[in-house]
Amino acid sequence: MDSLIIISIILSRSFLSIALINGIISDKLSSTKLSIWYTAYIGFILGIEVMILFSIYILESESTQQLYPFYVGGEFFVVINLFLSELKSTKKWQVITGIIACCFFIEAYVLWLTNNDASTGYGKIISHLTIICFAAYLLIKNINELKNNGPSTIVHAFLFLYYSVSLFLFMVMNQLTDQNIIIWVINNILSTVLYGSFVYTFYSQIQWSSKSNI
C-alpha cells in the first residue's frame, strides 16, 4: 500500500509539472489563447506542492497546517476566476471572489492558531460546493462545444468530477480513519486525471496554433 501511494504521488506531480510546462508554451504560441487563469491554477497548485516539500524536507516541519489557509483561499480565488473569465464577468465579481477567498483564509488561519488544525472549518466545503456549481453550470452552458471540440469543456468536466469526489472524500475521511491511505490514493489518481486534462487541453491549443501557421 505504501508503494501504491508513492506511485500515485509521483504520477500526480509529474502530470502537474508537465501541465505547467504545456500551459506556458501554449500561452506563448497559441493564437487562440485560453484564459491565463488555466495556467495560473496549475502554477498555484505546483507552488503549494513545492512549499509543502520545502517545509517537510528543508525546514523539517512536523506539520504543513500553516500552508492550508493559503491553499484553501488561493485555490478558491484562482478556480472561480477561471470560471468567471469563461463567463466574461465584470471585475466586480473578481473583487467579490477575492473578499470571499480572504474570509476562507482568515477562518483557516484562526483555526490553525487556536486548534493547530486549519482544516476543521467550513471554508473548504463551501469552496468546493461553489466550484462544483460553477463547473456544472459551464458544462450545461457549453455542452454544444463538445461537437466543436471546445478545449475548455474537458477541463470543466474533470474539475467537476475532481471537486465532487474530493468533497465527498473530505467529508468521510474522519469517519474512515483506517482507510485514509486508500482515500489519498484515490485523490492522487483523480488529480492525475485532472492534470492530464489540462495537458491535453494545452497540447490541443499548441497543435491548433501550429496548424494555423502552416
CSV table of C-alpha atoms in Angstrom, one decimal:
chain,number,residue,atom,x,y,z
A,1,MET,CA,0.0,0.0,0.0
A,2,ASP,CA,2.9,2.4,0.8
A,3,SER,CA,4.4,1.8,-2.7
A,4,LEU,CA,0.9,2.5,-4.2
A,5,ILE,CA,0.6,5.9,-2.6
A,6,ILE,CA,4.2,6.8,-3.6
A,7,ILE,CA,3.5,5.9,-7.2
A,8,SER,CA,0.2,7.9,-7.2
A,9,ILE,CA,2.1,10.9,-5.8
A,10,ILE,CA,4.8,10.7,-8.4
A,11,LEU,CA,2.2,10.4,-11.2
A,12,SER,CA,0.2,13.3,-9.9
A,13,ARG,CA,3.2,15.6,-9.5
A,14,SER,CA,4.7,14.6,-12.9
A,15,PHE,CA,1.4,15.4,-14.7
A,16,LEU,CA,1.2,18.6,-12.7
A,17,SER,CA,4.7,19.7,-13.9
A,18,ILE,CA,4.0,18.6,-17.5
A,19,ALA,CA,0.7,20.6,-17.4
A,20,LEU,CA,2.5,23.8,-16.3
A,21,ILE,CA,5.2,23.4,-19.0
A,22,ASN,CA,2.5,22.9,-21.6
A,23,GLY,CA,0.5,25.8,-20.3
A,24,ILE,CA,3.4,28.2,-20.5
A,25,ILE,CA,4.2,27.0,-24.1
A,26,SER,CA,0.5,27.3,-25.0
A,27,ASP,CA,0.3,30.9,-23.7
A,28,LYS,CA,3.3,31.9,-25.8
A,29,LEU,CA,2.5,30.0,-29.0
A,30,SER,CA,-1.3,29.7,-29.3
A,31,SER,CA,-3.2,32.2,-31.4
A,32,THR,CA,-6.4,31.2,-29.6
A,33,LYS,CA,-5.3,31.6,-26.1
A,34,LEU,CA,-7.1,30.1,-23.1
A,35,SER,CA,-7.5,32.3,-20.1
A,36,ILE,CA,-4.3,32.9,-18.2
A,37,TRP,CA,-6.2,31.5,-15.2
A,38,TYR,CA,-5.8,28.0,-16.5
A,39,THR,CA,-2.0,28.3,-16.3
A,40,ALA,CA,-2.3,30.2,-13.0
A,41,TYR,CA,-4.3,27.3,-11.5
A,42,ILE,CA,-1.6,24.7,-12.4
A,43,GLY,CA,1.1,27.1,-11.3
A,44,PHE,CA,-0.6,27.7,-7.9
A,45,ILE,CA,-1.1,24.0,-7.2
A,46,LEU,CA,2.5,23.3,-8.1
A,47,GLY,CA,3.7,26.2,-5.9
A,48,ILE,CA,1.8,24.7,-2.9
A,49,GLU,CA,3.3,21.3,-3.6
A,50,VAL,CA,6.8,22.8,-3.6
A,51,MET,CA,6.2,24.7,-0.4
A,52,ILE,CA,5.0,21.5,1.3
A,53,LEU,CA,8.1,19.7,0.2
A,54,PHE,CA,10.3,22.6,1.4
A,55,SER,CA,8.5,22.7,4.7
A,56,ILE,CA,8.9,18.9,5.3
A,57,TYR,CA,12.4,18.3,4.0
A,58,ILE,CA,14.2,21.6,4.4
A,59,LEU,CA,12.6,23.2,7.4
A,60,GLU,CA,11.9,19.7,8.9
A,61,SER,CA,8.4,20.8,10.0
A,62,GLU,CA,6.2,18.2,11.6
A,63,SER,CA,3.1,19.7,10.1
A,64,THR,CA,2.1,21.6,7.0
A,65,GLN,CA,-1.1,23.0,8.5
A,66,GLN,CA,0.4,26.6,8.2
A,67,LEU,CA,0.1,26.3,4.5
A,68,TYR,CA,-3.6,25.3,4.5
A,69,PRO,CA,-5.0,28.9,4.8
A,70,PHE,CA,-3.0,29.9,1.6
A,71,TYR,CA,-4.2,26.7,-0.1
A,72,VAL,CA,-7.9,27.0,0.6
A,73,GLY,CA,-8.1,30.7,-0.1
A,74,GLY,CA,-5.9,30.7,-3.1
A,75,GLU,CA,-7.5,27.7,-4.7
A,76,PHE,CA,-10.9,29.3,-4.5
A,77,PHE,CA,-9.7,32.6,-5.9
A,78,VAL,CA,-7.9,31.1,-8.8
A,79,VAL,CA,-10.5,28.5,-9.8
A,80,ILE,CA,-13.5,30.8,-9.6
A,81,ASN,CA,-11.7,33.5,-11.6
A,82,LEU,CA,-11.0,30.7,-14.2
A,83,PHE,CA,-14.8,30.2,-14.4
A,84,LEU,CA,-15.5,34.0,-14.4
A,85,SER,CA,-13.1,34.5,-17.3
A,86,GLU,CA,-15.1,31.9,-19.3
A,87,LEU,CA,-18.3,33.8,-18.4
A,88,LYS,CA,-16.8,37.1,-19.3
A,89,SER,CA,-17.9,38.5,-15.9
A,90,THR,CA,-17.0,42.1,-14.8
A,91,LYS,CA,-14.2,42.9,-12.3
A,92,LYS,CA,-16.8,43.4,-9.6
A,93,TRP,CA,-17.2,39.6,-9.4
A,94,GLN,CA,-13.4,39.2,-9.2
A,95,VAL,CA,-13.4,41.6,-6.2
A,96,ILE,CA,-16.2,39.7,-4.6
A,97,THR,CA,-14.3,36.4,-5.2
A,98,GLY,CA,-11.2,38.0,-3.6
A,99,ILE,CA,-13.2,39.0,-0.5
A,100,ILE,CA,-14.7,35.5,0.0
A,101,ALA,CA,-11.2,34.0,-0.5
A,102,CYS,CA,-9.9,36.2,2.2
A,103,CYS,CA,-12.7,35.1,4.5
A,104,PHE,CA,-11.7,31.4,3.9
A,105,PHE,CA,-8.0,32.3,4.5
A,106,ILE,CA,-8.9,34.1,7.8
A,107,GLU,CA,-11.1,31.3,9.0
A,108,ALA,CA,-8.4,28.6,8.3
A,109,TYR,CA,-5.7,30.8,9.8
A,110,VAL,CA,-7.6,31.4,13.1
A,111,LEU,CA,-8.3,27.6,13.3
A,112,TRP,CA,-4.6,26.9,12.9
A,113,LEU,CA,-3.7,29.3,15.6
A,114,THR,CA,-6.3,28.1,18.1
A,115,ASN,CA,-6.6,24.4,17.3
A,116,ASN,CA,-3.5,23.7,15.3
A,117,ASP,CA,-5.8,22.2,12.7
A,118,ALA,CA,-6.8,24.6,9.9
A,119,SER,CA,-8.9,22.1,8.0
A,120,THR,CA,-11.8,21.8,10.5
A,121,GLY,CA,-13.7,24.9,9.3
A,122,TYR,CA,-16.4,25.3,6.6
A,123,GLY,CA,-14.2,27.1,4.1
A,124,LYS,CA,-13.1,24.1,2.1
A,125,ILE,CA,-16.7,22.7,2.0
A,126,ILE,CA,-18.2,26.0,0.8
A,127,SER,CA,-15.3,26.5,-1.7
A,128,HIS,CA,-15.7,23.0,-3.2
A,129,LEU,CA,-19.5,23.4,-3.4
A,130,THR,CA,-19.2,26.7,-5.2
A,131,ILE,CA,-16.6,25.3,-7.6
A,132,ILE,CA,-18.8,22.3,-8.4
A,133,CYS,CA,-21.8,24.6,-9.1
A,134,PHE,CA,-19.8,26.8,-11.4
A,135,ALA,CA,-18.3,23.8,-13.3
A,136,ALA,CA,-21.8,22.2,-13.7
A,137,TYR,CA,-23.2,25.5,-14.9
A,138,LEU,CA,-20.5,25.9,-17.5
A,139,LEU,CA,-20.8,22.3,-18.6
A,140,ILE,CA,-24.5,22.8,-19.2
A,141,LYS,CA,-24.0,26.1,-20.9
A,142,ASN,CA,-21.2,24.9,-23.2
A,143,ILE,CA,-22.5,21.4,-23.9
A,144,ASN,CA,-22.6,22.1,-27.6
A,145,GLU,CA,-18.9,22.8,-27.6
A,146,LEU,CA,-18.3,19.1,-27.4
A,147,LYS,CA,-19.4,18.9,-31.1
A,148,ASN,CA,-16.8,21.7,-31.9
A,149,ASN,CA,-14.0,20.1,-29.8
A,150,GLY,CA,-14.1,23.1,-27.4
A,151,PRO,CA,-10.8,22.8,-25.5
A,152,SER,CA,-12.1,24.2,-22.2
A,153,THR,CA,-15.0,21.8,-21.9
A,154,ILE,CA,-12.9,18.8,-21.0
A,155,VAL,CA,-11.3,20.8,-18.2
A,156,HIS,CA,-14.7,21.9,-16.8
A,157,ALA,CA,-15.8,18.2,-16.8
A,158,PHE,CA,-12.8,17.0,-14.9
A,159,LEU,CA,-12.9,19.9,-12.5
A,160,PHE,CA,-16.5,19.0,-11.7
A,161,LEU,CA,-15.5,15.3,-11.2
A,162,TYR,CA,-12.4,16.0,-9.2
A,163,TYR,CA,-14.0,18.5,-6.8
A,164,SER,CA,-17.2,16.5,-6.4
A,165,VAL,CA,-15.3,13.3,-5.4
A,166,SER,CA,-12.7,15.4,-3.4
A,167,LEU,CA,-15.5,16.9,-1.3
A,168,PHE,CA,-17.1,13.5,-0.7
A,169,LEU,CA,-13.7,12.1,0.4
A,170,PHE,CA,-13.1,15.1,2.7
A,171,MET,CA,-16.5,14.6,4.3
A,172,VAL,CA,-16.0,10.9,5.0
A,173,MET,CA,-12.2,11.0,5.9
A,174,ASN,CA,-12.8,11.5,9.6
A,175,GLN,CA,-15.2,8.6,9.7
A,176,LEU,CA,-12.9,6.2,7.8
A,177,THR,CA,-9.7,6.7,9.6
A,178,ASP,CA,-8.5,3.2,8.8
A,179,GLN,CA,-8.9,3.9,5.1
A,180,ASN,CA,-7.1,7.2,4.9
A,181,ILE,CA,-4.3,5.8,2.7
A,182,ILE,CA,-6.8,4.5,0.2
A,183,ILE,CA,-8.6,7.9,0.2
A,184,TRP,CA,-5.3,9.6,-0.5
A,185,VAL,CA,-4.5,7.2,-3.4
A,186,ILE,CA,-7.9,7.9,-4.9
A,187,ASN,CA,-7.4,11.6,-4.5
A,188,ASN,CA,-4.0,11.4,-6.2
A,189,ILE,CA,-5.4,9.4,-9.1
A,190,LEU,CA,-8.2,11.9,-9.6
A,191,SER,CA,-5.7,14.8,-9.5
A,192,THR,CA,-3.5,13.0,-12.1
A,193,VAL,CA,-6.6,12.7,-14.4
A,194,LEU,CA,-7.4,16.3,-13.8
A,195,TYR,CA,-3.9,17.5,-14.6
A,196,GLY,CA,-3.9,15.2,-17.6
A,197,SER,CA,-7.0,17.0,-18.9
A,198,PHE,CA,-5.0,20.3,-18.7
A,199,VAL,CA,-2.1,18.7,-20.5
A,200,TYR,CA,-4.4,17.6,-23.3
A,201,THR,CA,-6.1,21.0,-23.5
A,202,PHE,CA,-2.9,22.9,-23.6
A,203,TYR,CA,-1.4,20.5,-26.2
A,204,SER,CA,-4.5,20.9,-28.3
A,205,GLN,CA,-4.0,24.7,-28.2
A,206,ILE,CA,-0.4,24.3,-29.3
A,207,GLN,CA,-1.4,21.9,-32.2
A,208,TRP,CA,-4.1,24.2,-33.4
A,209,SER,CA,-1.7,27.1,-33.4
A,210,SER,CA,0.9,25.1,-35.3
A,211,LYS,CA,-1.7,24.2,-38.0
A,212,SER,CA,-2.9,27.8,-38.3
A,213,ASN,CA,0.7,28.9,-39.0
A,214,ILE,CA,1.3,26.4,-41.8
